[in-house]
JSON list of C-alpha atoms in Angstrom, two decimals:
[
{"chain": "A", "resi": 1, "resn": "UNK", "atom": "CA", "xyz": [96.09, 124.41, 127.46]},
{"chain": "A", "resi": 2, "resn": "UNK", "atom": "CA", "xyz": [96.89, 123.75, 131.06]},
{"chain": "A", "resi": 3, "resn": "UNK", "atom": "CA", "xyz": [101.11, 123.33, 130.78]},
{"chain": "A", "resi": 4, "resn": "UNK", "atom": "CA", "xyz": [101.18, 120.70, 133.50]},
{"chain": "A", "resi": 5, "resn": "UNK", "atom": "CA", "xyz": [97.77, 118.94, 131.57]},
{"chain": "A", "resi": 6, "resn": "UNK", "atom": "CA", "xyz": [100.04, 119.00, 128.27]},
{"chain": "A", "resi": 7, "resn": "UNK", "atom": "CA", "xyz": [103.23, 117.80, 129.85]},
{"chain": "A", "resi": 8, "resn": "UNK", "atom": "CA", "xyz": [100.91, 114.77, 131.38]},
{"chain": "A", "resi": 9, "resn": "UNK", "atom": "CA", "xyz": [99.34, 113.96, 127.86]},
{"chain": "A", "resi": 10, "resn": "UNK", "atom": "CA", "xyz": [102.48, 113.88, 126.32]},
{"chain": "A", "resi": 11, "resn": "UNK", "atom": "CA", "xyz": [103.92, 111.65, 128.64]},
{"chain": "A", "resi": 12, "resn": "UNK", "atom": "CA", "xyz": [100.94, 109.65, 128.73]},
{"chain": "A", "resi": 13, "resn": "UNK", "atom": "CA", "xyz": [100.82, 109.52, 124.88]},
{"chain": "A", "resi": 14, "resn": "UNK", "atom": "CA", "xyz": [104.21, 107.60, 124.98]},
{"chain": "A", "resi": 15, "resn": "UNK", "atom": "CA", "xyz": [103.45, 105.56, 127.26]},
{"chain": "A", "resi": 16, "resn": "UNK", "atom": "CA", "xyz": [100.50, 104.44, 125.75]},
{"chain": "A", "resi": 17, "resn": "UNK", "atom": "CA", "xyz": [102.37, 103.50, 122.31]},
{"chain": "A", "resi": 18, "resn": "UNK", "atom": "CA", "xyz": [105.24, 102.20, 124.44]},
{"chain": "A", "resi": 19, "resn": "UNK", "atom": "CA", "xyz": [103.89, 99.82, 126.61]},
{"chain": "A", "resi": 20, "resn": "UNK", "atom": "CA", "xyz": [100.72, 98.17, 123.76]},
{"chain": "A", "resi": 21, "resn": "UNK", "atom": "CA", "xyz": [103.34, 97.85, 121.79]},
{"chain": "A", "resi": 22, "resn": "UNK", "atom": "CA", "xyz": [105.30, 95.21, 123.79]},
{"chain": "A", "resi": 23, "resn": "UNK", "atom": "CA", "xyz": [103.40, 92.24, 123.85]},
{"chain": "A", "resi": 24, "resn": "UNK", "atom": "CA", "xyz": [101.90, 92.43, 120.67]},
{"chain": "A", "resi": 25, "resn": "UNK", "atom": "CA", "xyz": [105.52, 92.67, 119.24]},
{"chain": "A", "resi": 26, "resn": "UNK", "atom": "CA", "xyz": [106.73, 89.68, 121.03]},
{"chain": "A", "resi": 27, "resn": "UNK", "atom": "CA", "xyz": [103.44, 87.80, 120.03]},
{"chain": "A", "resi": 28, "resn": "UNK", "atom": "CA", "xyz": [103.93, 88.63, 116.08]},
{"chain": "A", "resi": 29, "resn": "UNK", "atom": "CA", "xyz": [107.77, 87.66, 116.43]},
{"chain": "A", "resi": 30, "resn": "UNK", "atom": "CA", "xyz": [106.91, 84.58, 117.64]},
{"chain": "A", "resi": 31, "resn": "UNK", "atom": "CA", "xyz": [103.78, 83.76, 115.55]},
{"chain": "A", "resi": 32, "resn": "UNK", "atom": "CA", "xyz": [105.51, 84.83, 112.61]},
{"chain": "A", "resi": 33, "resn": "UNK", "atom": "CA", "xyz": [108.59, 83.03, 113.51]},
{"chain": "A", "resi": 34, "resn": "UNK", "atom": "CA", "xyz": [106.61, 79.57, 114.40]},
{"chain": "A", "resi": 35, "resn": "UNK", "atom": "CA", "xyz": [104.53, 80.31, 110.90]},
{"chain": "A", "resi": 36, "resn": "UNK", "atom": "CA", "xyz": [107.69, 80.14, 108.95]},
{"chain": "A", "resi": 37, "resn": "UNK", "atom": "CA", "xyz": [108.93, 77.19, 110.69]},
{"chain": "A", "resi": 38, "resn": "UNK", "atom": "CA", "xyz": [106.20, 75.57, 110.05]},
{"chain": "A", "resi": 39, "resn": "UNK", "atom": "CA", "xyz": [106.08, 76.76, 106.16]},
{"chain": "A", "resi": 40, "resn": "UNK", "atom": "CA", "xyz": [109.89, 75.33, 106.22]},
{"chain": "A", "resi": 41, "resn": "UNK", "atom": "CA", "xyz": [108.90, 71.85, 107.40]},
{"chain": "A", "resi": 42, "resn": "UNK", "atom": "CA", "xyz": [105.75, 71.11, 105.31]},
{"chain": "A", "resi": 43, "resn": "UNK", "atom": "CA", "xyz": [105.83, 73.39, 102.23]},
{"chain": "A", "resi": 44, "resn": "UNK", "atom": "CA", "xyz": [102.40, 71.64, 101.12]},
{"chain": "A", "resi": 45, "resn": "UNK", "atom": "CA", "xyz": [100.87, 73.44, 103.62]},
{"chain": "A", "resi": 46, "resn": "UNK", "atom": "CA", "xyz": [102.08, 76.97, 103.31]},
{"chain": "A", "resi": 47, "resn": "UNK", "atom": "CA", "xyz": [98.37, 78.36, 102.65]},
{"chain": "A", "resi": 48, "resn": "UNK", "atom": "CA", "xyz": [96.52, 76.90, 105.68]},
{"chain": "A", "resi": 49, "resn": "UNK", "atom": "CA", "xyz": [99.63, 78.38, 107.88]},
{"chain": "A", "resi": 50, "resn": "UNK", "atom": "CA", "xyz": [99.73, 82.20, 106.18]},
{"chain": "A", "resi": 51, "resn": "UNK", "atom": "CA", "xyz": [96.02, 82.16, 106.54]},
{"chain": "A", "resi": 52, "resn": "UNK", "atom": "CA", "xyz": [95.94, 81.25, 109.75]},
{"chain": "A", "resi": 53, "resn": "UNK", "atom": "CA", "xyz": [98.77, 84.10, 110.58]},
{"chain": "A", "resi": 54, "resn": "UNK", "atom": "CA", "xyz": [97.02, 86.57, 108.81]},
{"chain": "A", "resi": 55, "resn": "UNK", "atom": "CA", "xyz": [94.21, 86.07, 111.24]},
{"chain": "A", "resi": 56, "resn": "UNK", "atom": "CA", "xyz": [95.72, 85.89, 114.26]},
{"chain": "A", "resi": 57, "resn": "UNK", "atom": "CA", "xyz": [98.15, 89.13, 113.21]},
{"chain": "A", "resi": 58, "resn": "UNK", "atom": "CA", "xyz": [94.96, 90.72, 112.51]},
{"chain": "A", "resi": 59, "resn": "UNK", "atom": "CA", "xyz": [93.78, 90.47, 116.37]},
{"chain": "A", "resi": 60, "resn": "UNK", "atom": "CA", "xyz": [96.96, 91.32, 117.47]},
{"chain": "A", "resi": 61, "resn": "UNK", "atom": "CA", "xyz": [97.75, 94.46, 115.45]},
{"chain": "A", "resi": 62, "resn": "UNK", "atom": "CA", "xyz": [94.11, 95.49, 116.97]},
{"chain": "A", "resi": 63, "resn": "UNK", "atom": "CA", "xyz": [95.83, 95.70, 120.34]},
{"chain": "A", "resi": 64, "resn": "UNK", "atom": "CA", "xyz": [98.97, 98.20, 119.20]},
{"chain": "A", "resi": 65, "resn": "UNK", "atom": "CA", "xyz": [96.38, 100.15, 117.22]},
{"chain": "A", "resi": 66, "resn": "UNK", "atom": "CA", "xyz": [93.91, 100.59, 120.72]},
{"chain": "A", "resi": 67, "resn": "UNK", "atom": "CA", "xyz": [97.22, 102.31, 121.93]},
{"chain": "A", "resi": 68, "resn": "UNK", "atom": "CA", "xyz": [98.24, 104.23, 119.51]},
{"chain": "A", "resi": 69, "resn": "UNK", "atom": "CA", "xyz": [94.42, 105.92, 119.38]},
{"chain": "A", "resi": 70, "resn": "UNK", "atom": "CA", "xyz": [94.72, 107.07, 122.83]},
{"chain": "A", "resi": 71, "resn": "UNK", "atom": "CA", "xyz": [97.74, 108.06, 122.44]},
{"chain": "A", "resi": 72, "resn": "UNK", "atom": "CA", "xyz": [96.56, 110.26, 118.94]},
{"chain": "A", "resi": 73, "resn": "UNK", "atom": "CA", "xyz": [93.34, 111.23, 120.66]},
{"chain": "A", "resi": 74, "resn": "UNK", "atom": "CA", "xyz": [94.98, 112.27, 123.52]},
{"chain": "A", "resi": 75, "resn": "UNK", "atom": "CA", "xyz": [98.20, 114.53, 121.46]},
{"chain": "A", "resi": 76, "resn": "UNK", "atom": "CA", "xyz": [95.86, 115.94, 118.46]},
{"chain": "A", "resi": 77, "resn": "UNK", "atom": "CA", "xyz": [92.10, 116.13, 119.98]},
{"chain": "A", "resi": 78, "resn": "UNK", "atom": "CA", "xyz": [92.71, 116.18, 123.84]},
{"chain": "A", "resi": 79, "resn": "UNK", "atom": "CA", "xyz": [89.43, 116.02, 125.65]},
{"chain": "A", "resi": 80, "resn": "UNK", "atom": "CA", "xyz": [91.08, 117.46, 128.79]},
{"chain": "A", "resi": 81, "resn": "UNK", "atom": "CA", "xyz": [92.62, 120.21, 127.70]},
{"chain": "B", "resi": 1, "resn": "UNK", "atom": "CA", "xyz": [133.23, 63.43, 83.94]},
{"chain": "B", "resi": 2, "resn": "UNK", "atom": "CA", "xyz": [132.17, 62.10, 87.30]},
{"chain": "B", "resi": 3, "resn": "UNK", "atom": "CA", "xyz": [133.18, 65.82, 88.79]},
{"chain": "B", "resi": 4, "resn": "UNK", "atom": "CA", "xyz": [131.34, 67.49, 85.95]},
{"chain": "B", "resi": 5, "resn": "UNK", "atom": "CA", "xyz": [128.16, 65.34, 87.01]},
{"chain": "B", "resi": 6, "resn": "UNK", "atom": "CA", "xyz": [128.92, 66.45, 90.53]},
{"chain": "B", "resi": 7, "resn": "UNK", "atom": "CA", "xyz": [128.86, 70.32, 89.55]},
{"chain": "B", "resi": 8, "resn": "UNK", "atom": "CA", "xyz": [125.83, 69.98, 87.67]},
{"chain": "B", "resi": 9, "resn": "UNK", "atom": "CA", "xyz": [123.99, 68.21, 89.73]},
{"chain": "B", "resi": 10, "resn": "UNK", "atom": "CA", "xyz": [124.58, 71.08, 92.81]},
{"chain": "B", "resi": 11, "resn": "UNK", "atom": "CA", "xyz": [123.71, 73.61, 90.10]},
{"chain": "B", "resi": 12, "resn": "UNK", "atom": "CA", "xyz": [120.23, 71.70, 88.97]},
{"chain": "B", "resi": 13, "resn": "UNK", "atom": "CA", "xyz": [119.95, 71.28, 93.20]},
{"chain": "B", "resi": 14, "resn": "UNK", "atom": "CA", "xyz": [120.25, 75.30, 93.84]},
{"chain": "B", "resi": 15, "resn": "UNK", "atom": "CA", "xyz": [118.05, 76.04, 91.00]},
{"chain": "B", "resi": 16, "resn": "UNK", "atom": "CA", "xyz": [115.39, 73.83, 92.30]},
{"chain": "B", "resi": 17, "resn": "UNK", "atom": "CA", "xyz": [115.26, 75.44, 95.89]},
{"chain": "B", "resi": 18, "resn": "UNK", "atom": "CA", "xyz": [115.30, 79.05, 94.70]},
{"chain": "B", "resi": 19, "resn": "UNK", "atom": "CA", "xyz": [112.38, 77.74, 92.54]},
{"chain": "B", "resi": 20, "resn": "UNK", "atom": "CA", "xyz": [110.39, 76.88, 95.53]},
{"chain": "B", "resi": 21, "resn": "UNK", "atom": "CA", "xyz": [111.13, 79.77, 97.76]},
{"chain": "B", "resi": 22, "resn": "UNK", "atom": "CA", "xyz": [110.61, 82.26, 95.26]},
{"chain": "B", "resi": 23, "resn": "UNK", "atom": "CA", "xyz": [107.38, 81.51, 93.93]},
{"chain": "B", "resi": 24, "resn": "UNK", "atom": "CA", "xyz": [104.13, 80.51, 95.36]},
{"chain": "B", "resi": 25, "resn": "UNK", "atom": "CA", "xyz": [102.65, 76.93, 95.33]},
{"chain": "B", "resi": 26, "resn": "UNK", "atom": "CA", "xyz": [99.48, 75.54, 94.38]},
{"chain": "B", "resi": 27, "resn": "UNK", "atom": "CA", "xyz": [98.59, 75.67, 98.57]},
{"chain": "B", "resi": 28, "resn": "UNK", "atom": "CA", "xyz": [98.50, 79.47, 98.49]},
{"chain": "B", "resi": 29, "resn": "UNK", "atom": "CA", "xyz": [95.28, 79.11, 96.25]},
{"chain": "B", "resi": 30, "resn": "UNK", "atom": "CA", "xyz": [93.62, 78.64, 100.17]},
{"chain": "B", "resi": 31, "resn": "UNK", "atom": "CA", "xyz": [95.11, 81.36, 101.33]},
{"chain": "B", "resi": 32, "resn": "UNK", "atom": "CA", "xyz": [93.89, 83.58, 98.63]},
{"chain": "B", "resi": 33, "resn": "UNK", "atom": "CA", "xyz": [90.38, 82.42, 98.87]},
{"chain": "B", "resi": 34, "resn": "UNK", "atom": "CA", "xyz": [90.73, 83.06, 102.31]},
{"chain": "B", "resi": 35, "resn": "UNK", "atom": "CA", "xyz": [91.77, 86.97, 101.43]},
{"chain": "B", "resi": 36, "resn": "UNK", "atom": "CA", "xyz": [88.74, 87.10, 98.91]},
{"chain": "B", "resi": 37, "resn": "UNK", "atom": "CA", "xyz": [86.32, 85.60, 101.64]},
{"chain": "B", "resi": 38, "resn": "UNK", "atom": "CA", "xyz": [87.36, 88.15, 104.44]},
{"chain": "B", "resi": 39, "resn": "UNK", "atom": "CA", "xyz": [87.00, 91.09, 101.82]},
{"chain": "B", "resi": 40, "resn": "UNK", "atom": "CA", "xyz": [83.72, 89.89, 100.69]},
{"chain": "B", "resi": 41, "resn": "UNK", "atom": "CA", "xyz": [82.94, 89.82, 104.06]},
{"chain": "B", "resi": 42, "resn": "UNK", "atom": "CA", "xyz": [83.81, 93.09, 105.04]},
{"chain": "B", "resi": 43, "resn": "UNK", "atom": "CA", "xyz": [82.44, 94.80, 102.10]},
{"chain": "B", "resi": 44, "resn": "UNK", "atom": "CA", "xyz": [79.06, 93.05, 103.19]},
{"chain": "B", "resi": 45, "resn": "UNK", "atom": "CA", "xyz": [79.41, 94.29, 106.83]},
{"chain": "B", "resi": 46, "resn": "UNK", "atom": "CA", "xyz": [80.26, 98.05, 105.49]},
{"chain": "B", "resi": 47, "resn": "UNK", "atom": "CA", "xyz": [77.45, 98.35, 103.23]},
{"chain": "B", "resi": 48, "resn": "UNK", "atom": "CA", "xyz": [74.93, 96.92, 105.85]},
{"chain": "B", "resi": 49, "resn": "UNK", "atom": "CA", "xyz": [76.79, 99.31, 108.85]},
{"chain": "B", "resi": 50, "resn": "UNK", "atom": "CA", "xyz": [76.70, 102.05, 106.60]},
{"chain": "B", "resi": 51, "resn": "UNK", "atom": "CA", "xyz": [73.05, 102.02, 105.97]},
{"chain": "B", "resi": 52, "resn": "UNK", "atom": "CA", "xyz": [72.01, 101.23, 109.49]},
{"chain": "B", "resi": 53, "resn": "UNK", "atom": "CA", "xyz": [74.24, 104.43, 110.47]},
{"chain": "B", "resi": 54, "resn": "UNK", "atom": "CA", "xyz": [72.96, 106.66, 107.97]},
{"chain": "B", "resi": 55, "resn": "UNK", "atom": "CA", "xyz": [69.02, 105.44, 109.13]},
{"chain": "B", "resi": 56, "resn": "UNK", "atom": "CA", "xyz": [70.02, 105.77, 113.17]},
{"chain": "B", "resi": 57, "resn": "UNK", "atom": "CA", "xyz": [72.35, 109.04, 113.22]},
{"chain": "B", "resi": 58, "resn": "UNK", "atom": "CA", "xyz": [72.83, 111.18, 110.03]},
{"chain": "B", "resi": 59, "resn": "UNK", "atom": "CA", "xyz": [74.72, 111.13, 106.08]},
{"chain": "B", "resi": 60, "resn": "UNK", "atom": "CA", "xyz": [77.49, 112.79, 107.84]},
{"chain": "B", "resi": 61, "resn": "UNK", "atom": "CA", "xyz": [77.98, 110.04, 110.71]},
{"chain": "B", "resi": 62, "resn": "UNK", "atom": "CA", "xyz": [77.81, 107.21, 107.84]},
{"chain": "B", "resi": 63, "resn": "UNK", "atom": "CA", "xyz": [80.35, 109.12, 105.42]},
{"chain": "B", "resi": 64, "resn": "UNK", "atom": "CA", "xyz": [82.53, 109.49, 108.04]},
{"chain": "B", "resi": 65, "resn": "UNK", "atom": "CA", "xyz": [82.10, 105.38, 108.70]},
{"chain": "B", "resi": 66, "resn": "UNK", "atom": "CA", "xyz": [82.98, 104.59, 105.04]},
{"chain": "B", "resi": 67, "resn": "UNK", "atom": "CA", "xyz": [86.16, 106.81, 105.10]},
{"chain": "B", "resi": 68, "resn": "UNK", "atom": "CA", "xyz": [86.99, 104.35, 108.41]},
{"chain": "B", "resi": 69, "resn": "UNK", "atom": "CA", "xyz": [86.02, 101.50, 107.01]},
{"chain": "B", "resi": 70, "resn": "UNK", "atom": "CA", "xyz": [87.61, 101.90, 103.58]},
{"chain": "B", "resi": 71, "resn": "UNK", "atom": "CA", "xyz": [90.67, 102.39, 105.40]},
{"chain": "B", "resi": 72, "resn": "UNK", "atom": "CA", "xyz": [90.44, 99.09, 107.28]},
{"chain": "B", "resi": 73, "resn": "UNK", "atom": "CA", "xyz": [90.02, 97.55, 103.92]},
{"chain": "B", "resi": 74, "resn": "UNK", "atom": "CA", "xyz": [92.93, 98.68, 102.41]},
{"chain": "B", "resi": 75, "resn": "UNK", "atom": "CA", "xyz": [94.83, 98.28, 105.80]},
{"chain": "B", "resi": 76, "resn": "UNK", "atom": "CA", "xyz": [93.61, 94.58, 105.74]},
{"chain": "B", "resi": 77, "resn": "UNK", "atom": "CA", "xyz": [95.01, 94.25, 102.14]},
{"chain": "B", "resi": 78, "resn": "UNK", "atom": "CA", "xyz": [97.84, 95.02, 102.58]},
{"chain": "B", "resi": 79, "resn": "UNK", "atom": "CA", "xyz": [98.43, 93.30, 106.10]},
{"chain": "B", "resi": 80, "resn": "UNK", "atom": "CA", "xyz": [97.50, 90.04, 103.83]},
{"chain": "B", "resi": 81, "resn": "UNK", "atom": "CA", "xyz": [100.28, 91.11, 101.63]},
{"chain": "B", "resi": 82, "resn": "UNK", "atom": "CA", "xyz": [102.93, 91.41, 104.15]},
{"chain": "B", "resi": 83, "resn": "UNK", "atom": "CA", "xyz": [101.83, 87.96, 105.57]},
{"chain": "B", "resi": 84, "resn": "UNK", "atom": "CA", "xyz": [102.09, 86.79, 101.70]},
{"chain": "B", "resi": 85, "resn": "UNK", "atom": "CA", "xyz": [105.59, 88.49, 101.62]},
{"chain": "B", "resi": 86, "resn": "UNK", "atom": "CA", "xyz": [106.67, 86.89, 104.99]},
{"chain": "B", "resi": 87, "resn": "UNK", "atom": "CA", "xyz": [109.92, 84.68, 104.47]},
{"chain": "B", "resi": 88, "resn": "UNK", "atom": "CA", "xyz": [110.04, 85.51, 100.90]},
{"chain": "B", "resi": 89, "resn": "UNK", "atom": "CA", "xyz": [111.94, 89.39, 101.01]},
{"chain": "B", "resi": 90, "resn": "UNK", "atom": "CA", "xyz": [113.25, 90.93, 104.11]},
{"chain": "B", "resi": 91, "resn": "UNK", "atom": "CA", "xyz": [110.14, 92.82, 104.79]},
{"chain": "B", "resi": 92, "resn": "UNK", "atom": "CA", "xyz": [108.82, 93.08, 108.46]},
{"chain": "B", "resi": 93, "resn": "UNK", "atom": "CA", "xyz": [105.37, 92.70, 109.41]},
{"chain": "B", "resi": 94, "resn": "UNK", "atom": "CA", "xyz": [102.74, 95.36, 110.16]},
{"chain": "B", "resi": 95, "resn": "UNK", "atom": "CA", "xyz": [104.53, 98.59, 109.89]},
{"chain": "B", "resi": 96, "resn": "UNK", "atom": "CA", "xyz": [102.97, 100.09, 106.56]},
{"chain": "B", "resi": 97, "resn": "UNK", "atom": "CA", "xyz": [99.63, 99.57, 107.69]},
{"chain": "B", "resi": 98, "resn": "UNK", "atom": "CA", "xyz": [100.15, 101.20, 110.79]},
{"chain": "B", "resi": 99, "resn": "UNK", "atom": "CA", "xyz": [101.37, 104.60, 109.17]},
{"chain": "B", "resi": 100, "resn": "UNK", "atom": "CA", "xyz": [97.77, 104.28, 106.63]},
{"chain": "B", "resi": 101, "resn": "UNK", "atom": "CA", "xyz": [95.93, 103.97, 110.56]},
{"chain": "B", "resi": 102, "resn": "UNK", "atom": "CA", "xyz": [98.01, 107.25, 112.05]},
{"chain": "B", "resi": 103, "resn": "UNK", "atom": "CA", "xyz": [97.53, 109.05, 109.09]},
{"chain": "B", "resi": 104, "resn": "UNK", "atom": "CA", "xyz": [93.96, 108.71, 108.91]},
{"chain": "B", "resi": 105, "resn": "UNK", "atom": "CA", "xyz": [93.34, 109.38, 112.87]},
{"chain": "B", "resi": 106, "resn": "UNK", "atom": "CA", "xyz": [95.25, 112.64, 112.33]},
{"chain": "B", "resi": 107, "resn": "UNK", "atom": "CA", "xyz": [93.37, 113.70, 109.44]},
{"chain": "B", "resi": 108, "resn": "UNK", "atom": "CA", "xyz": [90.46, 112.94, 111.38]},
{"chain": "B", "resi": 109, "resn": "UNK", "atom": "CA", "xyz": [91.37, 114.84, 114.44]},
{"chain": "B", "resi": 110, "resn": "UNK", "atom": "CA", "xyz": [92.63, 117.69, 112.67]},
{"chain": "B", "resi": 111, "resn": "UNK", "atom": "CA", "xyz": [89.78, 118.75, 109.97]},
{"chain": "B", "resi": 112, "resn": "UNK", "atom": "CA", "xyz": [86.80, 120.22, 111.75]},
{"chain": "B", "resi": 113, "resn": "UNK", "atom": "CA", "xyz": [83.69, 117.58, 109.70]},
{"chain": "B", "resi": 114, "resn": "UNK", "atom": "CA", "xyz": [85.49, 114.54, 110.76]},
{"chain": "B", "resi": 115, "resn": "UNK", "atom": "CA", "xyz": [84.67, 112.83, 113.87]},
{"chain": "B", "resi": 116, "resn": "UNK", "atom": "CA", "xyz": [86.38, 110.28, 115.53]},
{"chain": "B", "resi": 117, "resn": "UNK", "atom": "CA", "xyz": [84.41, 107.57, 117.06]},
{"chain": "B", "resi": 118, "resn": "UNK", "atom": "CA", "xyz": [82.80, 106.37, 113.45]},
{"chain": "B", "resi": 119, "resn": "UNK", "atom": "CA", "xyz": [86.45, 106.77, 112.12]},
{"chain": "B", "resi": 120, "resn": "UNK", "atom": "CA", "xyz": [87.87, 104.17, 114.37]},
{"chain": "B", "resi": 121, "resn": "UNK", "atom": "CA", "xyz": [84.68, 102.25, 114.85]},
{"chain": "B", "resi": 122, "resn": "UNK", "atom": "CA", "xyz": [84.71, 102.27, 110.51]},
{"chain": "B", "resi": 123, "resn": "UNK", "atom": "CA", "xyz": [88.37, 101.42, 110.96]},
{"chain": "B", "resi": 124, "resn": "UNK", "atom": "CA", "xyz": [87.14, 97.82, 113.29]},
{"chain": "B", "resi": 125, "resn": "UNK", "atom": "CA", "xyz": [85.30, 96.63, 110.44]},
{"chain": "B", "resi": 126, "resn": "UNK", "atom": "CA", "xyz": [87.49, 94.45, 109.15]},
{"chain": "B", "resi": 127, "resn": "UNK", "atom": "CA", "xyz": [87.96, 92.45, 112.70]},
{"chain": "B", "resi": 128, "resn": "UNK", "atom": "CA", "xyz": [84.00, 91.93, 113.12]},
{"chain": "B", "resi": 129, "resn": "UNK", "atom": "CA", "xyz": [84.56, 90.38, 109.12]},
{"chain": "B", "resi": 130, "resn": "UNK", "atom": "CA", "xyz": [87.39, 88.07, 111.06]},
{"chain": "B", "resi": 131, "resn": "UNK", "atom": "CA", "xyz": [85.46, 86.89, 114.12]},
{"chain": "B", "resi": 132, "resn": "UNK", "atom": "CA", "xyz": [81.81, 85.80, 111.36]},
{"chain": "B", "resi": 133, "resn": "UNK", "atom": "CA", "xyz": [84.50, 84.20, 109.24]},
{"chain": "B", "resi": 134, "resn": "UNK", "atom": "CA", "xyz": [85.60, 82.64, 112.50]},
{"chain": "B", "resi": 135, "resn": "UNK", "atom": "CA", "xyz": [82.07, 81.38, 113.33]},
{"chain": "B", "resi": 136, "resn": "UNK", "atom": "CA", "xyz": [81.63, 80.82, 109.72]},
{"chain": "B", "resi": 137, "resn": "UNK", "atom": "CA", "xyz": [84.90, 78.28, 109.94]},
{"chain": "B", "resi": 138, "resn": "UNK", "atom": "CA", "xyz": [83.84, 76.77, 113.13]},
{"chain": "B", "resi": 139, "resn": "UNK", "atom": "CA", "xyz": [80.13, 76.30, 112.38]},
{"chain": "B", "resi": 140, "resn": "UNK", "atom": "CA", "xyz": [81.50, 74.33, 109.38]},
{"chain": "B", "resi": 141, "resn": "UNK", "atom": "CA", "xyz": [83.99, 72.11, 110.94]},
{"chain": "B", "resi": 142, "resn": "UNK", "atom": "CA", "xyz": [81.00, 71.11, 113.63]}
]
């Protein structure tokens, strides 16, 4: 492999994973956060709000995950190399 | 006598509170419906993606699906059992799961009969589950 192609996926790699993990880490904080709030103030409703976290943690893990493929694809199975 | 009262009345207090945040109430019963739903759903999805994969490309492009879509399964699972977990044990959310996901994208880049794309596509199962149980909700509450 091209050194200057590796030293570019690498960087790119952790960049990827860097930067989609950001907002999807602030959004679970604060879901997560709000959800047990909200679990704190009305205990009778603790199933309605963990289901409703565990869907909306499900779309945002997606997002980390998109990065960390590149970021896989591009360190173990590098099309441009 | 009136102190003694005090103490044990603080005592019988503390007990009561651990009871409640240590063990589920009778709410959570919705929540695990809503786990049993979503896996139902996802099984149903896998079975019918798998078939219409093995009928469009080959065996090899739908095995390779299941392994993916297996994984999203058990990556689902146990995302529903950190969210069960959440504000009950110090545990953080979503880091297990996310070592299952590299672990399989690395196996599937590194052994020669694995391919990607159905991998990860496999892997997305679960989410397509998510958005019909969305419509599913929605279309009820209409």
């Amino acid at each position: 492999m091209d050194p200057l192609v590796a030293s570019a996926s690498v960087i790119a790699a952790s960049l990827a994973v860097g930067l989609a993990a950001i907002g999807p880490g602030i959004g679970q904080g604060s879901a997560s956060g709000k959800a047990v709030e909200g679990i704190a103030r009305q205990p009778e409703a603790e199933g309605k709000i963990r289901g409703t976290l565990l869907l909306t943690l499900a779309f945002m893990e997606s997002l980390t995950i998109y990065g960390l493929v590149i970021s896989l694809v591009l360190l173990f199975a590098n099309p441009l190399a | 006598m009136e102190e003694n009262d005090g103490v044990s009345e603080s005592s019988s207090e503390t007990l009561v509170s651990v009871e409640i945040s240590s063990e589920p109430n009778s709410s959570m019963e919705e929540y695990y419906q809503l786990q049993n739903e979503l896996l139902l759903l996802t099984l149903g999805l896998m079975l019918i993606a798998f078939i219409s994969v093995w009928v469009a490309y080959s065996l090899n492009t739908s095995l390779n699906y299941l392994m993916g879509a297996s994984v999203g399964v058990i990556y689902l699972k146990l995302l529903a059992r950190s969210v069960e977990q959440l504000g009950r044990s110090k545990s953080k959310v979503g880091k297990n799961q996310l070592a299952l996901f590299i672990g399989l994208i690395v196996v599937a880049t590194q052994v020669e009969q694995l391919q990607i794309v159905p991998i990860f596509l496999g892997f997305l199962t679960y989410k397509a589950a998510i958005i019909a149980y969305m419509f599913k909700a929605l279309s009820k509450a209409t």
